[in-house]
Amino acid sequence: MAIQTGNFKITQVEKSRIHQLDPNNIVFGSLFTDHMLVADYINGEWKTPEILPYGKMEFTPALASLHYGQAIFEGMKAFKSDSDEVFMFRPLENFKRFNISAERMSMPAVPEEIFIGGLEELLRLDAAWVPKGGDNSLYLRPFMFSTDEYLGVRTSLNYRFMIIMSPAGPYYSKPPKVKVETEYIRAAPGGVGYAKCAGNYAASLYPAKLAADQGYTQLLWTDAIEHKYFEESGTMNVMFVKDGKIITPAVSTTILKGTTRAALLQIAKDEGYTIEERKVSVEEIINGIKDGSVTEIFGVGTAVVVSPFSAVGYEGVDLELPEITEKSVSQILKTILNNIRTGKIADKYGWVWKVA
Ligand code: COI
């Protein structure tokens, strides 16, 4: 039976599938919670959002987003404290970035009541799905795609915004070995690198597959013009520890403005680390690994949180990085971040958003 609560029409599942969740054995992105949110944008306005049992949808083969890729998404997480409170982490940052992506992809902005209100409503319904402990969390995936039944190339008139949620544990089973990519690119100036649009990820798959065939887990992307400066790694921002300082590429139109990146830099600053946000050359880092001044390289992002690399492949040679310990910068920062997100230490930044 559907009920109307506030801004949402809600139809609850008759029987939860929560028994499918094993918190000790979670494969990222493979299991979805009981409910999902669907909001349609038709004739220039947002219709009443609906919360429905998670399930399949029917579409026309002429769906514009399937052909021309007007599709964007966000990656966010919810956490559970020891006393079973549910928190989202800095949801307004993702909301703002979502609408920046929407503008770049010529899509309508999603109102805060639908984006944030929808997440809150869904999390209240599916709170039991937020797994506790270790690196566990509930991954939240808001996304939007064009729904015109039309094959002409133009800005679509109709869109669907949705939120689905998926229990998450550690993203990588072991520290990734990454390859410095000097042929293919992720983003070019004037392009869509700063937008979280589906096409950015599609274009990364072929170079990532070539690297996987050579034994690498991920790519370290370099700039499109000279292949001289690092940009991102796979689906993450990247940080380097050199001479005890944290160095990271400054965000630009070719680099995604990561929310995890921003939080970790703030924590690192407050922990007394020197931070340099600037261009980071491949030469500087490769030489630094060789002479021992670069001691850590790690990816940071919502899905991976903090993911230290085991080795970097450059021009056919693999350079091993030192073993990670609990004293490594990446681990110190990750522990503080996780403790804030799960309510274990006081949130002096106002980052956690209590939902249930
Ligand atoms: C995220 O960290 O949310 C990402 O964008 C990674 C995702 C594509 C798996």
Coordinates of N, CA and C and ligand atoms in Angstrom, one line a residue, residues 28 73 75-76 139 141 171 196 201 235 301-304, ligand 1:
F28 N 31.5 -5.3 -3.0 CA 31.1 -3.9 -3.3 C 30.1 -3.9 -4.5
F73 N 26.2 10.8 -11.7 CA 26.0 10.1 -10.4 C 26.8 10.7 -9.3
G75 N 28.7 9.4 -5.4 CA 29.0 8.2 -4.5 C 29.1 8.8 -3.1
M76 N 28.3 8.3 -2.2 CA 28.2 8.8 -0.8 C 28.2 7.6 0.1
Y139 N 26.8 2.2 1.0 CA 27.1 3.1 -0.2 C 25.9 3.6 -0.8
R141 N 24.0 5.7 -3.8 CA 24.2 6.1 -5.2 C 23.1 6.9 -5.7
Y171 N 36.9 -1.8 -0.5 CA 36.8 -1.8 -2.0 C 37.8 -2.8 -2.6
K196 N 30.9 14.2 -12.5 CA 30.8 12.8 -12.2 C 29.8 12.2 -13.2
Y201 N 33.8 7.3 -16.8 CA 34.1 6.0 -16.3 C 34.2 5.0 -17.5
T235 N 39.4 5.6 -10.0 CA 38.2 6.4 -9.7 C 38.5 7.2 -8.4
G301 N 38.9 8.3 -1.9 CA 37.6 8.5 -2.5 C 36.5 7.9 -1.6
T302 N 35.3 8.1 -2.0 CA 34.2 7.6 -1.2 C 34.2 6.1 -1.1
A303 N 34.3 5.4 -2.3 CA 34.3 4.0 -2.3 C 35.5 3.4 -1.6
V304 N 36.7 3.9 -1.9 CA 37.9 3.3 -1.4 C 38.3 3.8 0.0
Ligands
COI1 C1 33.2 6.8 -5.4 O1 34.2 6.7 -4.7 O2 32.1 7.0 -5.1 C2 33.4 6.5 -6.9 O3 33.1 7.3 -7.7 C3 33.9 5.2 -7.2 C4 32.8 4.4 -7.8 C5 32.8 4.7 -9.3 C6 32.9 3.0 -7.5

